Coordinates of C-alpha atoms and ligand atoms in Angstrom, one line a residue:
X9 CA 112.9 85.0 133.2
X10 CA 113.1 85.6 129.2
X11 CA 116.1 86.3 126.9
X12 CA 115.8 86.5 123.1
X13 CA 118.4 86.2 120.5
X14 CA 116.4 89.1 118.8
X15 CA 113.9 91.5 119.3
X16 CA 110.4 89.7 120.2
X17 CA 107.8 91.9 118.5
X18 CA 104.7 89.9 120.5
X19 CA 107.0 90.4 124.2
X20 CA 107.8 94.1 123.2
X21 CA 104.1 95.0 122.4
X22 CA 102.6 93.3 125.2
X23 CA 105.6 94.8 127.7
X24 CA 106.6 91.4 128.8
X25 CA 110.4 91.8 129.9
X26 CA 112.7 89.7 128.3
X27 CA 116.4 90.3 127.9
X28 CA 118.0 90.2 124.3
X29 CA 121.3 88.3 124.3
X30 CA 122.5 87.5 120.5
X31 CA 123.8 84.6 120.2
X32 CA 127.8 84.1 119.9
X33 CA 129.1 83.8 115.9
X34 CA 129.8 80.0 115.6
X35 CA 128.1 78.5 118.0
X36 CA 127.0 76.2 115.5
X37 CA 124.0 77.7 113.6
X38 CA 125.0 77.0 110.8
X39 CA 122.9 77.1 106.7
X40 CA 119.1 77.6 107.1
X41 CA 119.5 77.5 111.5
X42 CA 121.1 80.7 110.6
X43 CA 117.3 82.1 110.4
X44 CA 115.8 81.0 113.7
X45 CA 115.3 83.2 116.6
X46 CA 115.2 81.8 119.9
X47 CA 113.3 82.9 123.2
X48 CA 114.4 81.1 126.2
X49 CA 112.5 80.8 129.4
X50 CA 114.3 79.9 132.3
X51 CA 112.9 77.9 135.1
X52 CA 113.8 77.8 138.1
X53 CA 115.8 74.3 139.1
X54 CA 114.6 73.0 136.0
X55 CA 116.5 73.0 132.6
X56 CA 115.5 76.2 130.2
X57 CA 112.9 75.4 127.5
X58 CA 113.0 77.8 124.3
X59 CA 110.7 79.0 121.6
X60 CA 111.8 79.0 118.1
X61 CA 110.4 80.6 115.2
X62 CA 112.0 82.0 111.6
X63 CA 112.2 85.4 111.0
X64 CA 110.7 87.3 108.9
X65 CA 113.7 90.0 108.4
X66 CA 116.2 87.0 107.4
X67 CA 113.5 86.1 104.9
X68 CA 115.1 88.2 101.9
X69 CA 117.9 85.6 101.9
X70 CA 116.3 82.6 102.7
X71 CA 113.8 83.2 99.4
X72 CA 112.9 80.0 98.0
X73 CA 112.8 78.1 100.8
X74 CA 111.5 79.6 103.7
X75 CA 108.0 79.1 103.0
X76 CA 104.5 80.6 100.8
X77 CA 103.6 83.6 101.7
X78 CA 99.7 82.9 102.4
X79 CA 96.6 82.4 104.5
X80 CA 96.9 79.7 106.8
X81 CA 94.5 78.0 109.8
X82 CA 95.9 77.1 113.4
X83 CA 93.9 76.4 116.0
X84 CA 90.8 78.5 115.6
X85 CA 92.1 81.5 113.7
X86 CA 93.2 82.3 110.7
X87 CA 96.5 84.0 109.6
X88 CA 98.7 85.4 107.1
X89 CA 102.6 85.1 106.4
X90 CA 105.5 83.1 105.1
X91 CA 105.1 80.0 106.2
X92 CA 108.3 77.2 105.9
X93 CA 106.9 73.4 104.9
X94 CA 107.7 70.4 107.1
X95 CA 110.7 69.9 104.9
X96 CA 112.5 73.0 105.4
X97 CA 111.1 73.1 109.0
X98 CA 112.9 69.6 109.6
X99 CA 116.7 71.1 108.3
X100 CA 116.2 73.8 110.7
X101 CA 115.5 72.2 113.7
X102 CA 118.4 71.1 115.6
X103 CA 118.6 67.0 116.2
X104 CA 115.5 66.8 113.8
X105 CA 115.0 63.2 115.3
X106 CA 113.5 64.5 118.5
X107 CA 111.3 67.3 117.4
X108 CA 107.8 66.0 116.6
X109 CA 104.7 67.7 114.7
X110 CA 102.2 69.0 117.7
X111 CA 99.9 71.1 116.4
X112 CA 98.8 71.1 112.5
X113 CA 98.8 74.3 110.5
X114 CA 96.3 74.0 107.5
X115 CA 95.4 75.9 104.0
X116 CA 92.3 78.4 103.8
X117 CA 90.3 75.3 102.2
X118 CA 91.4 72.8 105.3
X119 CA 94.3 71.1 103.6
X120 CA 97.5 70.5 106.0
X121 CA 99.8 73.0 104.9
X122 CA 102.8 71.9 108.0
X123 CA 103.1 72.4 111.4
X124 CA 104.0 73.7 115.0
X125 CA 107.1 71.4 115.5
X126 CA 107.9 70.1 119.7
X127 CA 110.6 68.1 121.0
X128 CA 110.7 65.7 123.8
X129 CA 112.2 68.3 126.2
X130 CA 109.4 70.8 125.6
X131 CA 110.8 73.2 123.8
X132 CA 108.6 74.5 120.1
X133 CA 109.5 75.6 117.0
X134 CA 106.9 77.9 114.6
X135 CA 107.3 77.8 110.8
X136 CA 106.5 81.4 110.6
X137 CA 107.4 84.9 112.5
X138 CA 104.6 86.0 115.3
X139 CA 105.9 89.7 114.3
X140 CA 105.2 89.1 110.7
X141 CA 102.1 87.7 111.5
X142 CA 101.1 90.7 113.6
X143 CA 102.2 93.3 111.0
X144 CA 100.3 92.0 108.0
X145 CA 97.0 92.2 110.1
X146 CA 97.4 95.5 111.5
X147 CA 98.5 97.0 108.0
X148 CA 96.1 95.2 106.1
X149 CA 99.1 93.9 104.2
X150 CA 97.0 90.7 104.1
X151 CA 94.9 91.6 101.3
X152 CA 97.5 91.4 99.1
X153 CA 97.6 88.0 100.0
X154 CA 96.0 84.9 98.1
X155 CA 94.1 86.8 95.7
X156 CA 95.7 87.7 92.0
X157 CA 96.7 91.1 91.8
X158 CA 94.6 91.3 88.4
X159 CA 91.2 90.5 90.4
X160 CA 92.3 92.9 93.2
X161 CA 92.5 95.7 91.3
X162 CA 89.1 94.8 89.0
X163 CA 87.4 95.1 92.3
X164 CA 88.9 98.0 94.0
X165 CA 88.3 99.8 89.9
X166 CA 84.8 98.4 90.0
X167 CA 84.5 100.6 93.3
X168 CA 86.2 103.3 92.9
X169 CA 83.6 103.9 89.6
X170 CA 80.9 103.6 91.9
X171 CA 82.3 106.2 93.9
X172 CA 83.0 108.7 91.7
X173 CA 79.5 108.1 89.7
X174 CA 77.8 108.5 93.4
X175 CA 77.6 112.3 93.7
X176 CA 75.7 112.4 90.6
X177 CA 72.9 109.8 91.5
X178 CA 69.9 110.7 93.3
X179 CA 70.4 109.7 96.8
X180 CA 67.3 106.7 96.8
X181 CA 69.2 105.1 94.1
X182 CA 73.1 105.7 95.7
X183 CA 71.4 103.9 98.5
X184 CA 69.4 101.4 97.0
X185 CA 73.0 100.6 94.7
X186 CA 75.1 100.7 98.2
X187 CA 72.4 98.2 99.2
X188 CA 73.4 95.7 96.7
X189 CA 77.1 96.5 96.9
X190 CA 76.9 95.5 100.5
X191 CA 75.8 92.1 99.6
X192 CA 78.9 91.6 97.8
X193 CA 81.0 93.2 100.2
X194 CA 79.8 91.2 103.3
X195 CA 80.0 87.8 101.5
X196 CA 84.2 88.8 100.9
X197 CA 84.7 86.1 103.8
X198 CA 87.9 87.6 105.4
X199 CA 88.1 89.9 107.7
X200 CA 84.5 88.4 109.4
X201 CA 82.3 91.0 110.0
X202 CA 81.1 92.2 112.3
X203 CA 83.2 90.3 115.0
X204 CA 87.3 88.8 113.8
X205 CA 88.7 87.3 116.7
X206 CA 91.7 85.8 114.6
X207 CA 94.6 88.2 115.8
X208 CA 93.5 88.4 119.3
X209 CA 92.9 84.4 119.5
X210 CA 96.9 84.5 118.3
X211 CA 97.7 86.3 121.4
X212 CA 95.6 83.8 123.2
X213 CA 97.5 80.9 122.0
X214 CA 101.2 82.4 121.8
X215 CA 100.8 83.3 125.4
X216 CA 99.2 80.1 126.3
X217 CA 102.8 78.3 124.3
X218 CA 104.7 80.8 126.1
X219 CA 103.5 79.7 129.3
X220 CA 103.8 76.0 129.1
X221 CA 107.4 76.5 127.9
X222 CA 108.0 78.5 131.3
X223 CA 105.8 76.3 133.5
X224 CA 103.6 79.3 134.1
X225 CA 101.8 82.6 133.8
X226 CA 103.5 85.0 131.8
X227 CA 103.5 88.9 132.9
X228 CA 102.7 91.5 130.5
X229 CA 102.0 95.4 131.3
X230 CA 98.4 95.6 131.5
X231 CA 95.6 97.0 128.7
X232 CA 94.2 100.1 130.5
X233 CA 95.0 102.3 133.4
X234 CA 93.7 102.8 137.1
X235 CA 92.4 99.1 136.9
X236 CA 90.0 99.3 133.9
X237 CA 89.5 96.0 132.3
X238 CA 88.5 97.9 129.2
X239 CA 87.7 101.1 127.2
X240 CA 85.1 103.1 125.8
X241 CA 85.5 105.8 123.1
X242 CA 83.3 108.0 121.5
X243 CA 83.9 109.9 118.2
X244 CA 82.2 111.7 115.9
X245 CA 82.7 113.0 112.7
X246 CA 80.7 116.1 111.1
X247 CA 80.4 115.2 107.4
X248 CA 78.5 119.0 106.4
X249 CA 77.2 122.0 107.6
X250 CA 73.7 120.7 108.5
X251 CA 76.0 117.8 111.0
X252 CA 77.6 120.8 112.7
X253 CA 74.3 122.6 113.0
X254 CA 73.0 119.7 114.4
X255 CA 75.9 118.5 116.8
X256 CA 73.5 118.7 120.0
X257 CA 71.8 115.8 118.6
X258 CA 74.6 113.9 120.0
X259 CA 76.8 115.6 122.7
X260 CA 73.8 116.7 124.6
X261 CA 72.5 112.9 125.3
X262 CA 76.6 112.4 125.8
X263 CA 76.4 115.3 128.7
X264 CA 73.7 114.3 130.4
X265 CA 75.2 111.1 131.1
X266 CA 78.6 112.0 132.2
X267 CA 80.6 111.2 128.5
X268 CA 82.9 113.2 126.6
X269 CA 83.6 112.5 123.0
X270 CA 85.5 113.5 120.4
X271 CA 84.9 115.5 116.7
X272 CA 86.6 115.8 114.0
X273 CA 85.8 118.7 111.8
X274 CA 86.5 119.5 107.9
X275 CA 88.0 122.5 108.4
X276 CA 87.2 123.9 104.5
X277 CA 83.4 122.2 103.6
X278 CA 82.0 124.6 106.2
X279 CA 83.0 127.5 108.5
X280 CA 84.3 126.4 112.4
X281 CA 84.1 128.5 115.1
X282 CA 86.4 129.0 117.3
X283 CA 83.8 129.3 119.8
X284 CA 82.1 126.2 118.8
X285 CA 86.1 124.6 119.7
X286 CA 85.9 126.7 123.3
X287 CA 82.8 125.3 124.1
X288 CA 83.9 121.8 123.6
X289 CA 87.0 121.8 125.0
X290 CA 84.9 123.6 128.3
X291 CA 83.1 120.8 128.6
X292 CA 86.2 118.3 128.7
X293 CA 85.5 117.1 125.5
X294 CA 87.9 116.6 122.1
X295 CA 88.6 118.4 119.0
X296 CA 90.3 116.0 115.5
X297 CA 90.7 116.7 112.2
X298 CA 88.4 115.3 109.4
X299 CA 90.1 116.0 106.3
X300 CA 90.4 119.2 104.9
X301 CA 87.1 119.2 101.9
X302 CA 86.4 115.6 102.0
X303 CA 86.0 115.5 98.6
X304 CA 87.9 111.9 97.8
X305 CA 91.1 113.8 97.3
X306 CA 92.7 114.6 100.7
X307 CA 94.8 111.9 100.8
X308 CA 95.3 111.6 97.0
X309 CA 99.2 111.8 96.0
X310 CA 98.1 114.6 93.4
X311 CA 96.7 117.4 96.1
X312 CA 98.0 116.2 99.7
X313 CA 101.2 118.4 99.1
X314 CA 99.1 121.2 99.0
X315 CA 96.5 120.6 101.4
X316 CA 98.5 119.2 104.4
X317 CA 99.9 122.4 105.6
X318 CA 95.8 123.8 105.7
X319 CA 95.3 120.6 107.2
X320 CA 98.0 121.6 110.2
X321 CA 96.7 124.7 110.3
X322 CA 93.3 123.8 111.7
X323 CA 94.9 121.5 113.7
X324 CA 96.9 123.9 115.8
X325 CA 93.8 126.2 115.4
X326 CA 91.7 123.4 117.4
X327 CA 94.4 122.2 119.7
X328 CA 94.2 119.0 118.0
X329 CA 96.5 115.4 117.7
X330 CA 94.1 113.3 116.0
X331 CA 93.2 112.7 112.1
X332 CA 90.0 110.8 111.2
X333 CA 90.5 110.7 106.8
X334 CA 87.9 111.2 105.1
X335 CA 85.5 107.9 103.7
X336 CA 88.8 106.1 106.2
X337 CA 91.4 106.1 102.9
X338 CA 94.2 105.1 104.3
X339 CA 97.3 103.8 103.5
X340 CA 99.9 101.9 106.5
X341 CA 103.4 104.4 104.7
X342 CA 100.9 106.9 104.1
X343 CA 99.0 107.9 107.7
X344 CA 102.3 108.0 109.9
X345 CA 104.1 110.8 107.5
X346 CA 100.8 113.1 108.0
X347 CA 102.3 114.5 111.4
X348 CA 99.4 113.9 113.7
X349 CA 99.8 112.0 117.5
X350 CA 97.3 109.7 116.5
X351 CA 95.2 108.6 113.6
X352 CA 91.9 106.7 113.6
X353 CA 90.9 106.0 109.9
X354 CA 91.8 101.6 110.4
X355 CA 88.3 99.7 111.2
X356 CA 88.9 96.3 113.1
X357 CA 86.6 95.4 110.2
X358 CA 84.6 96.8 107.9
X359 CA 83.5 95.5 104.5
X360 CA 80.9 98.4 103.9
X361 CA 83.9 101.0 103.7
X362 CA 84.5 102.6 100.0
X363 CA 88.4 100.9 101.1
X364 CA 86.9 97.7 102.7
X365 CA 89.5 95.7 105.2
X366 CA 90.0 96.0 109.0
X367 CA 93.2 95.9 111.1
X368 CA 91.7 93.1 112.7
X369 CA 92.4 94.2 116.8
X370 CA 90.3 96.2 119.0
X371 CA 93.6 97.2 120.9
X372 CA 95.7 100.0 120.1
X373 CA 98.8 99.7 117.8
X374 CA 101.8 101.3 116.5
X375 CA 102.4 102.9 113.0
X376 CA 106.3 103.7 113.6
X377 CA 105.6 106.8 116.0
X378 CA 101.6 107.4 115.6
X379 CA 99.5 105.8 117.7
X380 CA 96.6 103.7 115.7
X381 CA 93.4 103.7 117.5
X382 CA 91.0 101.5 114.9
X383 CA 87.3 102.1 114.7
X384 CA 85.6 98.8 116.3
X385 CA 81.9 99.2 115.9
X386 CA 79.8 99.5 113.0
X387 CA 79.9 102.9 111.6
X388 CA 76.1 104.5 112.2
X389 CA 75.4 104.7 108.4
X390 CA 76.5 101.5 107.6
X391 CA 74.5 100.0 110.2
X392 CA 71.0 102.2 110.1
X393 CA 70.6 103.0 106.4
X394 CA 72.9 100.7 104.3
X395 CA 71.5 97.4 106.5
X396 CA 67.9 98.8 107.8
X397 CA 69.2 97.4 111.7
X398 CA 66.2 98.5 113.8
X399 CA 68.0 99.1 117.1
X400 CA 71.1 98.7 119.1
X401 CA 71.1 94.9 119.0
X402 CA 74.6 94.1 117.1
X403 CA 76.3 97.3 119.1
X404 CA 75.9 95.9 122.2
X405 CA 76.5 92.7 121.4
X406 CA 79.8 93.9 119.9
X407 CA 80.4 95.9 122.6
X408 CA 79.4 93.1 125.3
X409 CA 82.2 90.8 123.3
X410 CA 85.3 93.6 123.1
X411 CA 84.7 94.1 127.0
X412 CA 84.9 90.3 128.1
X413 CA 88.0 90.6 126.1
X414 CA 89.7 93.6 127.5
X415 CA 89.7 95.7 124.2
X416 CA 88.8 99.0 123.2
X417 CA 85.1 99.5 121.8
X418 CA 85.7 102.9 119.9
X419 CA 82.5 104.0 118.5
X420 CA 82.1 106.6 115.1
X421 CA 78.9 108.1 114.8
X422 CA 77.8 111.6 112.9
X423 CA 75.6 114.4 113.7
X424 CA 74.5 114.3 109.9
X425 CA 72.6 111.0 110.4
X426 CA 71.2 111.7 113.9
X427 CA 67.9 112.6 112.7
X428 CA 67.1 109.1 111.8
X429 CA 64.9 108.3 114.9
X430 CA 66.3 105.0 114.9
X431 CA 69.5 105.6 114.7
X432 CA 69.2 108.3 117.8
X433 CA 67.1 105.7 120.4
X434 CA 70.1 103.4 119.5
X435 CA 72.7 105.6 120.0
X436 CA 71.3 106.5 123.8
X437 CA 70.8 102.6 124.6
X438 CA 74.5 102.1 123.6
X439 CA 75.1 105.1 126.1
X440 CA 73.0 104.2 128.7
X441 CA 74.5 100.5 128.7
X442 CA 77.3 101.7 129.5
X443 CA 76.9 104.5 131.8
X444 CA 77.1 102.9 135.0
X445 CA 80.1 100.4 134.0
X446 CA 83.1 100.6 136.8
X447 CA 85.4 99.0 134.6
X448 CA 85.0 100.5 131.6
X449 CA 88.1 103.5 131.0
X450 CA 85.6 106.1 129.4
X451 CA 88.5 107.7 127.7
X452 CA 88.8 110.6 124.7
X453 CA 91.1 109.3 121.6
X454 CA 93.9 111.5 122.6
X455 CA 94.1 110.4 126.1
X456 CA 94.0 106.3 125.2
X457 CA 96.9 107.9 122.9
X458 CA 98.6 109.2 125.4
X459 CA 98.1 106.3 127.4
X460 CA 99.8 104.0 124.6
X461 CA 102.8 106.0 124.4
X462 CA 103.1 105.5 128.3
X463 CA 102.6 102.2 127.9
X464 CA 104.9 101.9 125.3
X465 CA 107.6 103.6 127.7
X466 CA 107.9 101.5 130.3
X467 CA 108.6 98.4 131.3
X468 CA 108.2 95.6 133.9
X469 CA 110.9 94.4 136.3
X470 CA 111.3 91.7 138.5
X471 CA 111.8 92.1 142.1
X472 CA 112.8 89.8 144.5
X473 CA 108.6 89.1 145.3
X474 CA 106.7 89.7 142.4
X475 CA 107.1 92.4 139.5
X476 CA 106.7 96.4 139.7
X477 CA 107.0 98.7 136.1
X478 CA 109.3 100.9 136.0
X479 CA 108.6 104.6 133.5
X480 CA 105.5 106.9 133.1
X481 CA 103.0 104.2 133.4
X482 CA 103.7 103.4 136.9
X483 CA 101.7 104.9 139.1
X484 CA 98.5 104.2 136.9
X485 CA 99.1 100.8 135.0
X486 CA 99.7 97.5 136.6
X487 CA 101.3 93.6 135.9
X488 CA 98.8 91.3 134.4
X489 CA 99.4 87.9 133.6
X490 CA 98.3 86.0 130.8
X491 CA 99.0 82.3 129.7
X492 CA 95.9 79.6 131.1
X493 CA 92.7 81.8 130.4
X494 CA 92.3 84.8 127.9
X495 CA 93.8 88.2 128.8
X496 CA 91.0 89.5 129.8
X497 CA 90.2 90.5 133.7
X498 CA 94.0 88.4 134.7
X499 CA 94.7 91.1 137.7
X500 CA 98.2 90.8 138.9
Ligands
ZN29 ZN1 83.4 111.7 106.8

């Protein structure tokens, strides 16, 4: 159905099968064509129609002229990434005279920037690479985008002094000082908080393009397993001693429902027991790793040397795969040379966080071999004691919206804060809610992990009907199709 001149990062995420063919040397691409890769979709008794877009990894040569690296509007989302003017656009496109601009791409402040390019036959040509585009959100490599590096680092300074001054302050003036941080840090405007839809409206639309150019729907290996539409994660971290002692708070409400959850522990800030572990893992519930003192240092160049291997240690104590770091520092190099299966330090957004940002996706991801599984509700604290919410109003909203759109609501809440009355009666409506739900996957991190990488391995293949997948997620995963209506619910 599909063949590429070069790897298709949007086709090999989503697990739609395409074939990759490189093009023949001298077949007349030729100066700046040299740079566009081409998907083509055949159709049957029809001539092929192709996609064409510039990529990213030819971009090192092409400097100068293949376009601002910078936050652009299409549609109704916003996005990051070289993008090439009309100019440079027009000397790629092959018999410019045909091609026509269809769809305008503007600035952040509503200027038009250039364009999605079509020609008469159908076929469309992007000024920028979907991988590229896909990368910078999920790394957060946007936010050094569009701001001046200067500014950047005032800000993240201004914070980090407010960090380090925090243990000293008497916690009713830390809070009443995180208070008025958080009024500058929700009015930072990109990512949205607390719902960003730009990255998965991009699939949205890509899959919609894709679909017109093939005259119609377009498969791709579904979301979830065992014909879940969505899933539902629960995680907890123990900040101190008085969290662990108070762990019940949490997991006994989770029991009596039917959930399982995860925790992640700081394995040196107070003693685990190794019966505490048994017991969870008894009763089918999850065992991470928080850190190793949670001190701000974990993760710092100066001590992780010396504090990985402890780290490791616990981890093979617990029977662990998953890291949660500590205040979520993170760093997209950084998280997948730490060893663990999975990490789940990214938020799809947060501006409260010490290291404000978001990965912008409620699906997982991949870090080169870790699986990424981002935080996608607002963290307890955040949402109780920094903004005074009174119940679980914006939780299930969010939640509500991450369903209709087939993603994963994973939800980080800690024993520490779970006497807060508020707080607690919240916490059991978001559980209740949710409790009778056929179609939500109530998964544990490690198993949507493990799920990913099975995902990941396999692939679909055409048969002389319809489609079947082929690798470990056959017997539970199944063909979707995606193209006229969001991805959502599209059952093949
Ligand atoms: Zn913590």
């Amino acid at each position: 159905m599909f063949e590429a001149s070069h790897p298709f990062a949007f086709f090999d995420y989503f697990r739609t099968p395409y074939q990759v063919r490189p093009f023949p040397q001298g077949s007349g691409h030729a100066g700046a064509a040299a740079f566009v890769r081409t998907l083509t979709a055949a159709r049957p008794g029809q001539a092929p129609r192709s996609l064409m877009w510039i990529g990213a990894d030819a971009r090192p040569a092409a400097r100068g002229t293949a376009g601002q690296m910078g936050c652009y509007r299409l549609g109704n989302f916003t996005f990051f990434g070289h993008v090439a003017p009309d100019a440079v656009a027009q000397a790629m496109l092959p018999q410019p005279e045909r091609w026509h601009r269809a769809e305008s791409i503007r600035t952040a402040d509503g200027r038009p920037a250039t364009a999605v390019w079509r020609d008469t036959d159908g076929n469309v040509f992007l000024p920028f690479d979907p991988g590229e585009l896909m990368r910078l959100f999920w790394s957060e490599g946007y936010r050094e985008v569009g701001r001046s590096g200067v500014a950047a680092f005032c800000r993240a300074a201004a914070l980090r002094g407010y960090y380090l001054a925090r243990p000293a302050l008497p916690r009713p003036v830390q809070l009443a000082l995180r208070r008025l941080f958080s009024r500058v840090q929700g009015a930072s405007g990109f990512p949205a908080w607390p719902i960003e839809d730009s990255l998965h409206d991009f699939y949205d639309w890509l899959f919609a393009v894709i679909a017109n150019l093939a005259g119609g729907p377009v498969p791709f290996l579904g979301l979830w397993p065992d014909g879940r539409s969505w899933a539902l994660v629960l995680t907890h971290d123990v900040e101190t001693a008085a969290g662990y002692r108070d762990m019940d708070l949490l997991r006994a409400p989770e029991r009596a429902r039917g959930y399982r959850s995860s925790w992640n522990f700081v394995g040196a800030r107070y003693p685990v027991s190794d019966e505490t572990v048994r017991s969870l893992r008894d009763d089918g519930f999850e065992v991470g790793v928080h850190g190793l003192r949670h001190d701000g240092r974990d993760l710092a160049e100066r001590f992780l040397d010396a504090r990985l291997p402890a780290m490791w240690e616990n981890a093979s104590r617990w029977n662990a795969v998953g890291f949660r770091s500590p205040a979520t520092h993170r760093g997209w190099e950084l998280m997948r040379t730490l060893g663990f299966g999975y990490d789940s330090s990214y938020t799809d957004t947060d501006p409260y966080e010490p290291q404000p940002g978001g990965c912008c996706t409620y699906l997982p991801y991949f870090n080169g071999d870790m699986v990424e599984l981002p935080i996608t509700l607002p963290q307890d604290h955040t949402l109780f004691t920094i903004l005074q919410h009174a119940d679980a109003g914006l939780w299930l909203r969010k939640a509500g919206h991450i369903r209709d759109r087939g993603g994963m609501v994973l939800v980080l809440t800690h024993p520490d804060y779970a006497r807060d009355q508020p707080l607690a009666d919240a916490y059991v409506t978001l559980l209740d809610t949710f409790a009778g739900d056929g179609t939500a996957w109530r998964a544990l991190p490690q198993e949507v992990a493990a799920w990913w990488r099975s995902r990941a391995a396999s692939a679909i293949r055409a048969t002389g009907d319809g489609w079947t997948i082929d690798g470990p997620a056959a017997a539970s995963g199944r063909v979707c199709f995606a193209g006229s209506r969001s991805m959502a619910g599209q059952a093949g």
